[in-house]
mmCIF file of C-alpha atoms in Angstrom:
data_model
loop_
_atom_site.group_PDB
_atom_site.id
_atom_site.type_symbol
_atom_site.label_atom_id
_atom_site.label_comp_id
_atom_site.label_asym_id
_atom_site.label_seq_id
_atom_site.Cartn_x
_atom_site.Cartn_y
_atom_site.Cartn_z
ATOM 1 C CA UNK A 1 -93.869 -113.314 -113.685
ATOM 2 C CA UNK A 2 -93.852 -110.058 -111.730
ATOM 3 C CA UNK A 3 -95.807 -106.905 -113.548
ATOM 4 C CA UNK A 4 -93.600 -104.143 -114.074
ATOM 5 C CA UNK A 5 -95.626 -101.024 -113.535
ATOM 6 C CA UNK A 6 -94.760 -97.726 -114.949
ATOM 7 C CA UNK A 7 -98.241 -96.457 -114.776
ATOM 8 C CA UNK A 8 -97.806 -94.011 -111.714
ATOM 9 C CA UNK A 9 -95.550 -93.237 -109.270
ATOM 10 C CA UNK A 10 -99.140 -93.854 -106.648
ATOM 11 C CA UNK A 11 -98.939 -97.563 -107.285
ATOM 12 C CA UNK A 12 -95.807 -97.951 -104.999
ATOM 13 C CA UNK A 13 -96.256 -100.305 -102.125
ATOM 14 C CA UNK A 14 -95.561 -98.828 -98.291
ATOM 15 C CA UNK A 15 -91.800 -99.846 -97.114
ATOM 16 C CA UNK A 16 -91.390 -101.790 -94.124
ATOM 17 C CA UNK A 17 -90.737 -99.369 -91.693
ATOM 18 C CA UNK A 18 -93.467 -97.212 -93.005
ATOM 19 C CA UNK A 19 -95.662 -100.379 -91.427
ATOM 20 C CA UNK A 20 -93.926 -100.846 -88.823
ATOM 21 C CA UNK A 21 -94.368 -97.129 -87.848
ATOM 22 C CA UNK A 22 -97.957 -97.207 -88.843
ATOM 23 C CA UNK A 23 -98.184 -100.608 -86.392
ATOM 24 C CA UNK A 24 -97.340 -98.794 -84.006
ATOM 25 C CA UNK A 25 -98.915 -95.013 -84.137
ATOM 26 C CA UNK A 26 -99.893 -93.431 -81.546
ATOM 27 C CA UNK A 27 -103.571 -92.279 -82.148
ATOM 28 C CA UNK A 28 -106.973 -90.061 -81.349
ATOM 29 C CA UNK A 29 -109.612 -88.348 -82.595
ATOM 30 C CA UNK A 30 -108.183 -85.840 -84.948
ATOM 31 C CA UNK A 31 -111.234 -84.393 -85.780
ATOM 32 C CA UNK A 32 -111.079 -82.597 -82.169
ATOM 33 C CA UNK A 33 -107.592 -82.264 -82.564
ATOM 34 C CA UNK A 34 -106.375 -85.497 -80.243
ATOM 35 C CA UNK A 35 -104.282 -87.631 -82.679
ATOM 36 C CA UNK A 36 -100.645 -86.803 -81.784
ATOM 37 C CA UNK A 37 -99.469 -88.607 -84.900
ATOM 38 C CA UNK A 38 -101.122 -86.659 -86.885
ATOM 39 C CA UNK A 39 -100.304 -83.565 -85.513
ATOM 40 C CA UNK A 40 -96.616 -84.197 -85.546
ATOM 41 C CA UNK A 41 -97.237 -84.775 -89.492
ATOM 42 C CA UNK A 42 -98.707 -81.461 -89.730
ATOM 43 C CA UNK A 43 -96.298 -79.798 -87.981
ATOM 44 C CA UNK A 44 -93.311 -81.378 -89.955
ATOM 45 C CA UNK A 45 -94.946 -80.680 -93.421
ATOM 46 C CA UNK A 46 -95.540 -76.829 -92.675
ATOM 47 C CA UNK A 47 -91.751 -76.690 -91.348
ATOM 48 C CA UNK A 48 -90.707 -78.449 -94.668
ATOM 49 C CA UNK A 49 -92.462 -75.880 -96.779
ATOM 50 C CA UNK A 50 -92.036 -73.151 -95.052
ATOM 51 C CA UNK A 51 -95.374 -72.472 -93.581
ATOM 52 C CA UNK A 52 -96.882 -71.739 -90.163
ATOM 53 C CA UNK A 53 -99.439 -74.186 -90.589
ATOM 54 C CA UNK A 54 -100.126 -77.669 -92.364
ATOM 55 C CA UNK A 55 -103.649 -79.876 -92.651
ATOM 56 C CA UNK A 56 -103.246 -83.659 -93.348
ATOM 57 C CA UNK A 57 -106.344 -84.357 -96.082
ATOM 58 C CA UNK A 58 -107.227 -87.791 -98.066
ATOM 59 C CA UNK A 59 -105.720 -87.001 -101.830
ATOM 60 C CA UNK A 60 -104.192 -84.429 -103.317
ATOM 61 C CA UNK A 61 -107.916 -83.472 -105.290
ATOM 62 C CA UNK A 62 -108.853 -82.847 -101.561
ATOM 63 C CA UNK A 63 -106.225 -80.829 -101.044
ATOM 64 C CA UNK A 64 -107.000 -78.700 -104.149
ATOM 65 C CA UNK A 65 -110.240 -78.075 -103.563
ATOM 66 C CA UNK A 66 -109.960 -77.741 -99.658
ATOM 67 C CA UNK A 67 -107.876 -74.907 -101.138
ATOM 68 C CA UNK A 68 -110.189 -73.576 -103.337
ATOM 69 C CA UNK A 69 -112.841 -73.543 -101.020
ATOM 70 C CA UNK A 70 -111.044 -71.684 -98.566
ATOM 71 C CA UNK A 71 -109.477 -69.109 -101.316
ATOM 72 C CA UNK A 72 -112.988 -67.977 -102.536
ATOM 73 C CA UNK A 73 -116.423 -68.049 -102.766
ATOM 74 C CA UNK A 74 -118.913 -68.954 -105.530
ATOM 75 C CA UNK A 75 -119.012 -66.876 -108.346
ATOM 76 C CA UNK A 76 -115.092 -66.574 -108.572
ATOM 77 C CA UNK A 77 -112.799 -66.828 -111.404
ATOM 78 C CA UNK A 78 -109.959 -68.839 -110.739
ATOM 79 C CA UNK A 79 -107.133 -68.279 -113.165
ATOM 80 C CA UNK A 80 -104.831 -71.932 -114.112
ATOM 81 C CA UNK A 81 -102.518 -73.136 -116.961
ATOM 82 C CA UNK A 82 -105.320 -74.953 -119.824
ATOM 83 C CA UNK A 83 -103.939 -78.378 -118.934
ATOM 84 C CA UNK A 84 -103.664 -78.022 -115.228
ATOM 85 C CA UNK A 85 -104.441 -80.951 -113.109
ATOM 86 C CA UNK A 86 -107.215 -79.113 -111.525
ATOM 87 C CA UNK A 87 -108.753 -78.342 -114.234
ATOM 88 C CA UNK A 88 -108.186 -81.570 -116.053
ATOM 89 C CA UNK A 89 -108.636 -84.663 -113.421
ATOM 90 C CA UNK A 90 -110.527 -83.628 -110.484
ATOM 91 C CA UNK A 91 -114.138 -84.176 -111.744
ATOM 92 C CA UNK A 92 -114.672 -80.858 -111.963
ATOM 93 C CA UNK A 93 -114.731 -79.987 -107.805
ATOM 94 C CA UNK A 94 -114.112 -76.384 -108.724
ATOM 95 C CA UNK A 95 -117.382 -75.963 -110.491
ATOM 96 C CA UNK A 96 -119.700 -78.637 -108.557
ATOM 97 C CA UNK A 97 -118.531 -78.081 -105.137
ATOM 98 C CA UNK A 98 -116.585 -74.645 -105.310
ATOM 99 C CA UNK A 99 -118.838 -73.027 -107.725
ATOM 100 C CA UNK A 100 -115.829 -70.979 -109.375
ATOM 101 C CA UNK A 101 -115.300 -71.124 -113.096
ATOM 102 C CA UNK A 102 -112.299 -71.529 -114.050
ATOM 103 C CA UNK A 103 -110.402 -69.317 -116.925
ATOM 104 C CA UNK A 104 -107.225 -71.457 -118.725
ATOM 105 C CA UNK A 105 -104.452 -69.763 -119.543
ATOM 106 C CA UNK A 106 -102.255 -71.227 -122.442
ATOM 107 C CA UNK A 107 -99.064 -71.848 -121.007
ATOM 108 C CA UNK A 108 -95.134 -73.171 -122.433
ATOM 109 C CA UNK A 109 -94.799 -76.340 -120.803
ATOM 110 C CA UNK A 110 -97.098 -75.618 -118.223
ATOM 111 C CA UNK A 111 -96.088 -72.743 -117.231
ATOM 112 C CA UNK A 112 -97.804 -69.414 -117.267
ATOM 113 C CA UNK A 113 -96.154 -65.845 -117.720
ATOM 114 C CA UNK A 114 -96.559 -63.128 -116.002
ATOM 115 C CA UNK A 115 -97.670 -61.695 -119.372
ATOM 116 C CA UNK A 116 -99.830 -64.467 -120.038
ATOM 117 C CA UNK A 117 -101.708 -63.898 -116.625
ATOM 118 C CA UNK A 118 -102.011 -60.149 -117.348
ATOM 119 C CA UNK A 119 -103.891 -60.522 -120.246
ATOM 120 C CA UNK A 120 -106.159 -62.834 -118.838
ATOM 121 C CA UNK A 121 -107.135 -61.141 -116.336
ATOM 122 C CA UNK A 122 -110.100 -58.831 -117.932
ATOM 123 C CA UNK A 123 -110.978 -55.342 -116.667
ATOM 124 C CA UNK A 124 -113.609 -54.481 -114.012
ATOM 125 C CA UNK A 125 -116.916 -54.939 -115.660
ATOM 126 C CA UNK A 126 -120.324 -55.723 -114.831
ATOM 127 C CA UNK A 127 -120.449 -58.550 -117.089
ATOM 128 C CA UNK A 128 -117.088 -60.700 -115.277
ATOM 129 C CA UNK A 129 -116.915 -62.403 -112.830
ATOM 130 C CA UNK A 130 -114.416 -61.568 -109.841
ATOM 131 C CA UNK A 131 -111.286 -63.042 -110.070
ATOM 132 C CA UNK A 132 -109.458 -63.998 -107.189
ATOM 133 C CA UNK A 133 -107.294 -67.031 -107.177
ATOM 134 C CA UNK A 134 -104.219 -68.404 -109.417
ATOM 135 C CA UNK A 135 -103.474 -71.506 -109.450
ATOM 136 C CA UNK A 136 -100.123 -72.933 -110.606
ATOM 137 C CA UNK A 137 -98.744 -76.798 -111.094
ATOM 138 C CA UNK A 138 -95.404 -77.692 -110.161
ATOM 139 C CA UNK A 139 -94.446 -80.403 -111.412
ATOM 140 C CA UNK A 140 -96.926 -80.409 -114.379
ATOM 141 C CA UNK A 141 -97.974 -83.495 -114.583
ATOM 142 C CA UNK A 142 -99.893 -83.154 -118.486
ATOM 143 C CA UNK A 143 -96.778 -81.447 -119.801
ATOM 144 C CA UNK A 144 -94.653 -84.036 -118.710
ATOM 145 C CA UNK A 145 -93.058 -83.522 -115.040
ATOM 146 C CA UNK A 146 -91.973 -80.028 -116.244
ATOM 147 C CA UNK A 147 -90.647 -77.528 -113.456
ATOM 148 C CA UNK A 148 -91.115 -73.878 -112.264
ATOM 149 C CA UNK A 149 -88.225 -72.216 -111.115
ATOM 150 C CA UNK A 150 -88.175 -70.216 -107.693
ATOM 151 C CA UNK A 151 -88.085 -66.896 -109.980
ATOM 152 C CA UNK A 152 -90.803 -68.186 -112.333
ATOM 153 C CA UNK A 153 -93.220 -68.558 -109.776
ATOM 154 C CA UNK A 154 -92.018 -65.479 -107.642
ATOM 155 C CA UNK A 155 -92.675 -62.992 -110.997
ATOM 156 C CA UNK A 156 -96.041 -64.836 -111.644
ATOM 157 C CA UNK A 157 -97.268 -64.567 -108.022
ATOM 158 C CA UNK A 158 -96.299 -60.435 -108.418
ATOM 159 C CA UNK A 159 -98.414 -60.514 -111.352
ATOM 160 C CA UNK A 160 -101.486 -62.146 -109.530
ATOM 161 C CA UNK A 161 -101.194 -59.773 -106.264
ATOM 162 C CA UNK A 162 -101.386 -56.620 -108.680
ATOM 163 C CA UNK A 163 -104.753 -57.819 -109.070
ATOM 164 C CA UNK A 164 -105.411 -59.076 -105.441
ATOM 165 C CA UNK A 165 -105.270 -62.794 -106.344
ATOM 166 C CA UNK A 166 -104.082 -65.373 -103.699
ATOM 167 C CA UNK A 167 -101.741 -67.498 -105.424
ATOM 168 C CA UNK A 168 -102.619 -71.487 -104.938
ATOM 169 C CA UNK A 169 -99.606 -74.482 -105.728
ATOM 170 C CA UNK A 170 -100.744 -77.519 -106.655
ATOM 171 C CA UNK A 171 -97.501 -79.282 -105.876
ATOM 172 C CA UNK A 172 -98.705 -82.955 -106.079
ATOM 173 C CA UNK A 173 -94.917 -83.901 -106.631
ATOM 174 C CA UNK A 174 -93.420 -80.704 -105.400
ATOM 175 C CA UNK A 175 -90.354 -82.628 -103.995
ATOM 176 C CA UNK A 176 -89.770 -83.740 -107.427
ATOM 177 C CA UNK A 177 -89.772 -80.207 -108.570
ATOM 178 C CA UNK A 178 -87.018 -79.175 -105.870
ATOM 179 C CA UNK A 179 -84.607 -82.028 -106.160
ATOM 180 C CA UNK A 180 -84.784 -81.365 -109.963
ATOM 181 C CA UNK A 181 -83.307 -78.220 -109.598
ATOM 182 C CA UNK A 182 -81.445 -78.995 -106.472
ATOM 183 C CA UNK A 183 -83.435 -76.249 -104.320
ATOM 184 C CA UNK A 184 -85.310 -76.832 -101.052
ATOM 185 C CA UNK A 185 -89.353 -77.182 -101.162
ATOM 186 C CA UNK A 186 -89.562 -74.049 -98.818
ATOM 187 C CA UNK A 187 -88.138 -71.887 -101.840
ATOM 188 C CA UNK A 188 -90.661 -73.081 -104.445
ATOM 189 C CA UNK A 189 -93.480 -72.840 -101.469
ATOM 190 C CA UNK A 190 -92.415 -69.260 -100.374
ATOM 191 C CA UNK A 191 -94.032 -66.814 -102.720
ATOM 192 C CA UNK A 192 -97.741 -68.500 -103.216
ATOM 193 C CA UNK A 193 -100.187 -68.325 -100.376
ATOM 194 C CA UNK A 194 -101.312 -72.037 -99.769
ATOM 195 C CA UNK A 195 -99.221 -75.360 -101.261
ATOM 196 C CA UNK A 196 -100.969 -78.982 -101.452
ATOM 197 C CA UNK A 197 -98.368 -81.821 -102.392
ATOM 198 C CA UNK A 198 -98.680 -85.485 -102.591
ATOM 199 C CA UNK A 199 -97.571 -87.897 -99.895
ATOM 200 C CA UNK A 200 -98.680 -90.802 -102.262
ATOM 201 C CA UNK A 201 -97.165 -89.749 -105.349
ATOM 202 C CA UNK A 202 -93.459 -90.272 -105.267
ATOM 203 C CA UNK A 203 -92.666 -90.514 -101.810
ATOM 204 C CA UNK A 204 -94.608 -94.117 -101.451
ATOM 205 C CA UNK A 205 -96.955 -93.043 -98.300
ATOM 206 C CA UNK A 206 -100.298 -95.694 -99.093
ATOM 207 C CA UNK A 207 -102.812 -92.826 -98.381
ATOM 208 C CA UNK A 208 -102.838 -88.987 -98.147
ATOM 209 C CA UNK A 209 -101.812 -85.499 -99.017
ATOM 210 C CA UNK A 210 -100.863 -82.229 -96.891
ATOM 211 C CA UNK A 211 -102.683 -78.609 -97.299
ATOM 212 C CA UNK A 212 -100.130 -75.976 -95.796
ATOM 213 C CA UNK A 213 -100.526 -71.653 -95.563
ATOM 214 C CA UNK A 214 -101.070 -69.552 -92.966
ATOM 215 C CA UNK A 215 -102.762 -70.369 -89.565
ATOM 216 C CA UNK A 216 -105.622 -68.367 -90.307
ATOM 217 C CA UNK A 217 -105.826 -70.432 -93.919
ATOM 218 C CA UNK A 218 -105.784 -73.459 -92.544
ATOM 219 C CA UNK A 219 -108.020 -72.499 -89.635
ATOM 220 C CA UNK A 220 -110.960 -72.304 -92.472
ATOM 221 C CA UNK A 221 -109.631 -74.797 -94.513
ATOM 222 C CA UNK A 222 -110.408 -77.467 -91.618
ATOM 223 C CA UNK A 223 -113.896 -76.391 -91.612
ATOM 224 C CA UNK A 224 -113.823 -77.298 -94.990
ATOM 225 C CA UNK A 225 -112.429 -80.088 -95.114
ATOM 226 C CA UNK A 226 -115.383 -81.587 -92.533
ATOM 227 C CA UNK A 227 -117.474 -80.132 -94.374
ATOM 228 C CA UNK A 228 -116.943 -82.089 -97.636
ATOM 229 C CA UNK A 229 -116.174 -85.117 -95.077
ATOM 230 C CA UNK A 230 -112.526 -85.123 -94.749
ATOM 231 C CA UNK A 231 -112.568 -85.233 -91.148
ATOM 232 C CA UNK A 232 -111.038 -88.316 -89.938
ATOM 233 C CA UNK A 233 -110.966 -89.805 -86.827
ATOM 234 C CA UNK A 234 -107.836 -92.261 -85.500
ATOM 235 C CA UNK A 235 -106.004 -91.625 -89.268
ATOM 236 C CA UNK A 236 -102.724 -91.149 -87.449
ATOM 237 C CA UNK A 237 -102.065 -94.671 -88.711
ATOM 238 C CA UNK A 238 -101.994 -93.068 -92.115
ATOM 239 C CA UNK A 239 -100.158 -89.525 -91.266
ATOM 240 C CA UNK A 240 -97.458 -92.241 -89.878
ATOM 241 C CA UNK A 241 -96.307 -93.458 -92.992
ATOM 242 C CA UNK A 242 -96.455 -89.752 -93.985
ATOM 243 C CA UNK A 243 -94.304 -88.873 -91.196
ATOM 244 C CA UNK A 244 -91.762 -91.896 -92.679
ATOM 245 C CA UNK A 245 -91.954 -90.056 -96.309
ATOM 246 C CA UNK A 246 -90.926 -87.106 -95.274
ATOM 247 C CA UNK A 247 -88.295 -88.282 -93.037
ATOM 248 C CA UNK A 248 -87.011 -91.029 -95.586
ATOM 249 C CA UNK A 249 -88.308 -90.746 -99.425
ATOM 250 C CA UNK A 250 -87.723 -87.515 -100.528
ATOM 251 C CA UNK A 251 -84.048 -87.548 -101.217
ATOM 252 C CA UNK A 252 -84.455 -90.595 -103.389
ATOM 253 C CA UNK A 253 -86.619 -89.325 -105.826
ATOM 254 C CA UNK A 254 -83.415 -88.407 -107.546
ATOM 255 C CA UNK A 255 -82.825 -91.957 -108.741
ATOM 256 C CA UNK A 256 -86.168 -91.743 -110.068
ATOM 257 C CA UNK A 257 -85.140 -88.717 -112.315
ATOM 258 C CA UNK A 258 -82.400 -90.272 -113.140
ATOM 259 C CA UNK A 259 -83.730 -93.444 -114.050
ATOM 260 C CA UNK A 260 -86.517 -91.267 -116.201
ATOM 261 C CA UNK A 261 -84.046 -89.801 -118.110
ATOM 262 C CA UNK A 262 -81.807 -93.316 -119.464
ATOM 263 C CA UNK A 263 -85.562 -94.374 -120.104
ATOM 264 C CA UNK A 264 -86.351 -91.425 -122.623
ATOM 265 C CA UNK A 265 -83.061 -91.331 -123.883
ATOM 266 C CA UNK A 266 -83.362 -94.929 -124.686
ATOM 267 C CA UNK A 267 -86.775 -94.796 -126.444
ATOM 268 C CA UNK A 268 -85.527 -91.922 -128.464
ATOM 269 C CA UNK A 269 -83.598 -94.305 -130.079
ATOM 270 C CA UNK A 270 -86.205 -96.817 -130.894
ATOM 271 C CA UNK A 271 -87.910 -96.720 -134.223
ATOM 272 C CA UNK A 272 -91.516 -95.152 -134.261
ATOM 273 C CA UNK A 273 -91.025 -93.782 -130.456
ATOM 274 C CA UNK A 274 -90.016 -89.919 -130.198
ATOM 275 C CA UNK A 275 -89.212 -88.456 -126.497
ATOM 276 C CA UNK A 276 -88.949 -84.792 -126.241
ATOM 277 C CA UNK A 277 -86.010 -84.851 -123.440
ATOM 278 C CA UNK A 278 -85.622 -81.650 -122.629
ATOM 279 C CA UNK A 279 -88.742 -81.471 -121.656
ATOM 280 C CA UNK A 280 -87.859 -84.594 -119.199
ATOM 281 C CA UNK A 281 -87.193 -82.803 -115.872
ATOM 282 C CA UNK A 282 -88.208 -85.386 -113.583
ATOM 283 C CA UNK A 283 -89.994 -89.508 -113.196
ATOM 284 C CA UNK A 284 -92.612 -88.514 -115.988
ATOM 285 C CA UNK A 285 -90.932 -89.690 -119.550
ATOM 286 C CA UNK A 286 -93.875 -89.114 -122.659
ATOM 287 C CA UNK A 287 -93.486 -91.265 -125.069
ATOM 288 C CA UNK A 288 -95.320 -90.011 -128.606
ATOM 289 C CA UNK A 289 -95.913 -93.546 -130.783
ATOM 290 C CA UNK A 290 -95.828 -92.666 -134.891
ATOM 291 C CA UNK A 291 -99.155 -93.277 -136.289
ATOM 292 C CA UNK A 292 -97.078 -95.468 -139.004
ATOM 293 C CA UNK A 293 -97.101 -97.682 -136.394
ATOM 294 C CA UNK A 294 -100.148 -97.540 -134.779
ATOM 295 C CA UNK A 295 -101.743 -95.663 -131.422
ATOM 296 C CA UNK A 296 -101.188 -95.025 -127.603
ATOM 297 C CA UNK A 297 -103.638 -97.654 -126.769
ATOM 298 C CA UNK A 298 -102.350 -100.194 -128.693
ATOM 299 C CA UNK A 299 -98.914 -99.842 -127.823
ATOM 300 C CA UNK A 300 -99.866 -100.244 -124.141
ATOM 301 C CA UNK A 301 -102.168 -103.178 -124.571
ATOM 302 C CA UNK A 302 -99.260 -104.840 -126.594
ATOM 303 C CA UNK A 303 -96.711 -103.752 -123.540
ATOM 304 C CA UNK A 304 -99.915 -105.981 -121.082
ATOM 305 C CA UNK A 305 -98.955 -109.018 -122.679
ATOM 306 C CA UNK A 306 -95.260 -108.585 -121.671
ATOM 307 C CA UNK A 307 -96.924 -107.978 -118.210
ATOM 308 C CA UNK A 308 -95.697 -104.039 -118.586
ATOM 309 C CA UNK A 309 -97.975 -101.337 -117.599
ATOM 310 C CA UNK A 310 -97.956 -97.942 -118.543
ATOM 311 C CA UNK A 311 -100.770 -95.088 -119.550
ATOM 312 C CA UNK A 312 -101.743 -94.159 -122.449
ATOM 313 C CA UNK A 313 -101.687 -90.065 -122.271
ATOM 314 C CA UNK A 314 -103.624 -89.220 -125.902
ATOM 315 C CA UNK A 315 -104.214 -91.211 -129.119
ATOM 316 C CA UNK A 316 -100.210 -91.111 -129.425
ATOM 317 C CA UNK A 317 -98.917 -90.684 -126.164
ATOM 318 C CA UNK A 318 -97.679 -93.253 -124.127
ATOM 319 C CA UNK A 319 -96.212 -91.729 -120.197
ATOM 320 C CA UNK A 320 -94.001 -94.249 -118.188
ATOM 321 C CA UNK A 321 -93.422 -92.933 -114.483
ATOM 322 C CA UNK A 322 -90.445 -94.584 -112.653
ATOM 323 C CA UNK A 323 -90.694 -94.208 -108.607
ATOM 324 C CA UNK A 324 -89.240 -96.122 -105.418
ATOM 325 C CA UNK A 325 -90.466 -99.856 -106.794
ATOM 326 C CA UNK A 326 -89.089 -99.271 -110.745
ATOM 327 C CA UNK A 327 -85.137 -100.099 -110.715
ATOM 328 C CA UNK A 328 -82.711 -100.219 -113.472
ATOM 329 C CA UNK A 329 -83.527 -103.912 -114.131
ATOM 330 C CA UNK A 330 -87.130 -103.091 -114.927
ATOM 331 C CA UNK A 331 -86.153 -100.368 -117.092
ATOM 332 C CA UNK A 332 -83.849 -102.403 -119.033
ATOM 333 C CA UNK A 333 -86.611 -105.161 -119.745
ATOM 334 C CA UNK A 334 -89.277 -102.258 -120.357
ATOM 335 C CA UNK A 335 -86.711 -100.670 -123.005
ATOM 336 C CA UNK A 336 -86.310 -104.645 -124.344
ATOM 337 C CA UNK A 337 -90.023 -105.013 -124.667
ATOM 338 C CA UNK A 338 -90.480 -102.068 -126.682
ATOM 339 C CA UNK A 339 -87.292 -102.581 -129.366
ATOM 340 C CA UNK A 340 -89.088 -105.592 -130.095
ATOM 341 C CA UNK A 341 -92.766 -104.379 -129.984
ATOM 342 C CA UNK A 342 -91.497 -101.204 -131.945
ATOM 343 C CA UNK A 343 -89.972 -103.334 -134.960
#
């Protein structure tokens, strides 16, 4: 019996002309700038967000801290949203590597105000550390797949550059954020200085993530990134599949909203499961299990033996991601398996 896994939209499988394309890369050393594959990658991500230039780097917790090293130096406050992916899941790079510290900012959703930011940015004192880089989620993967608008992220990069902060996107599944709202990735990219999203979440490339800004940014950020040893030699078999994503996978991902959405409405109907759906913007549906019933973690070990796997999110949260290998048919058995787990 095949698993059905709802776990993450990284555990999809690379499509068969994604192989055939990586079969057949041309490659070189990219670390002195000879691998044509990969530099056709770059120069197709930068052109899809709207940048001048793009770097191709392992993971998307590369990415962001590539960024972070490049955006400051050690000592820095770096503003985020308290449940940012950052902050949350990256081992703590920022501190350990970077040697920022980072100041949360409660957001709605995961999204940060202008006011918000204000406030947390303190005066100049002697005591503070200088702060000098926001950085913003979009989608937010803790709250849920949740989106920031163009103008949201427009008024809260205003706010940061009254204070002289570069403004940082970690936009893991930024094409999920712009199909959601039907705009193009170079809109959402256009008012922050730098933009990392994920060609392994989503849009079903095996390995890697792009880093895109300015020339000069990305200049420096290549340092860094040898530095921390993300310099790669022959990887345009890799940035091939990423060239495929980008060419083939991001116009889908509205199937997997839309596929999200019958999910959470369907589990809001099930007893003991609640699914906050307005909150469900995109392939990210949070499920929160009654403690009548029992926990997170028991509600996904119970959904293993139906050979169903999902996450559990917090003692009561459950999240089920749909992406390119989740259709309708494994949604309906998922739903099935839970009316009768639920009872």
């Amino acid at each position: 019996m095949k698993k059905l896994d709802f776990r993450s939209d990284t555990v999809t499988m690379p499509t068969p002309e994604m192989r055939e394309a990586m079969y057949r890369a041309e490659v070189g050393d990219d670390v002195v700038g000879e691998d044509p594959t990969i530099q056709n990658l770059e120069h197709l991500a930068a052109e899809k967000v709207g940048k001048e230039a793009a770097l191709f780097v392992t993971s998307g917790t590369q990415g962001n801290l590539v960024a972070v090293l490049t955006h400051t130096k050690r000592g820095d406050e770096v503003l985020m949203e308290s449940e940012a992916h950052i902050y949350y899941y990256e081992v703590g790079g920022m501190a350990a590597l970077a040697g920022v510290i980072p100041r949360l900012i409660p957001g709605n959703a995961g999204v940060i105000t202008p006011d918000a930011l204000r406030k947390a940015l303190r005066g100049e004192n002697i005591h503070f550390p200088n702060p000098t880089l926001l950085c913003i989620e979009n989608s937010h993967n803790r709250a849920g797949g949740t989106i920031w608008t163009p103008e949201q992220i427009n008024d809260v990069a205003v706010a940061a550059r009254e204070r002289g902060l570069h403004v940082h996107m970690d936009g893991a599944r930024l094409f999920n954020a712009a199909i959601a709202q039907n705009c193009h990735v170079s809109e959402l990219a256009a008012p922050v200085d730098s933009v990392m999203f994920c060609l392994s979440k989503g849009l079903g490339a095996p390995v890697g993530s792009i880093l895109a800004g300015s020339t000069e940014f990305i200049k420096r950020a290549r340092k860094w990134r040898k530095m921390i040893g993300g310099g790669m030699r022959q990887a345009g078999i890799l940035a091939a599949a990423g060239i495929v994503s980008l060419k083939s996978m991001t116009e889908r991902l509205s199937d997997d909203h839309t596929l999200a959405l019958e999910i959470g409405r369907a589990l809001s109907s099930i007893q003991h499961l609640t699914v906050a759906l307005d909150r469900l913007k995109t392939n990210i549906v949070l499920a929160e299990v009654d403690p009548a019933w029992g926990t997170a973690e028991k509600l996904v070990k119970a959904l293993a033996t139906e050979e169903i796997l999902a996450s559990d999110f917090g003692p009561q949260t459950v999240r089920f991601v749909t992406h390119k290998d989740v259709g309708k048919v494994d949604a309906d058995k998922l739903v099935d398996a839970l009316k009768r787990l639920m009872n």
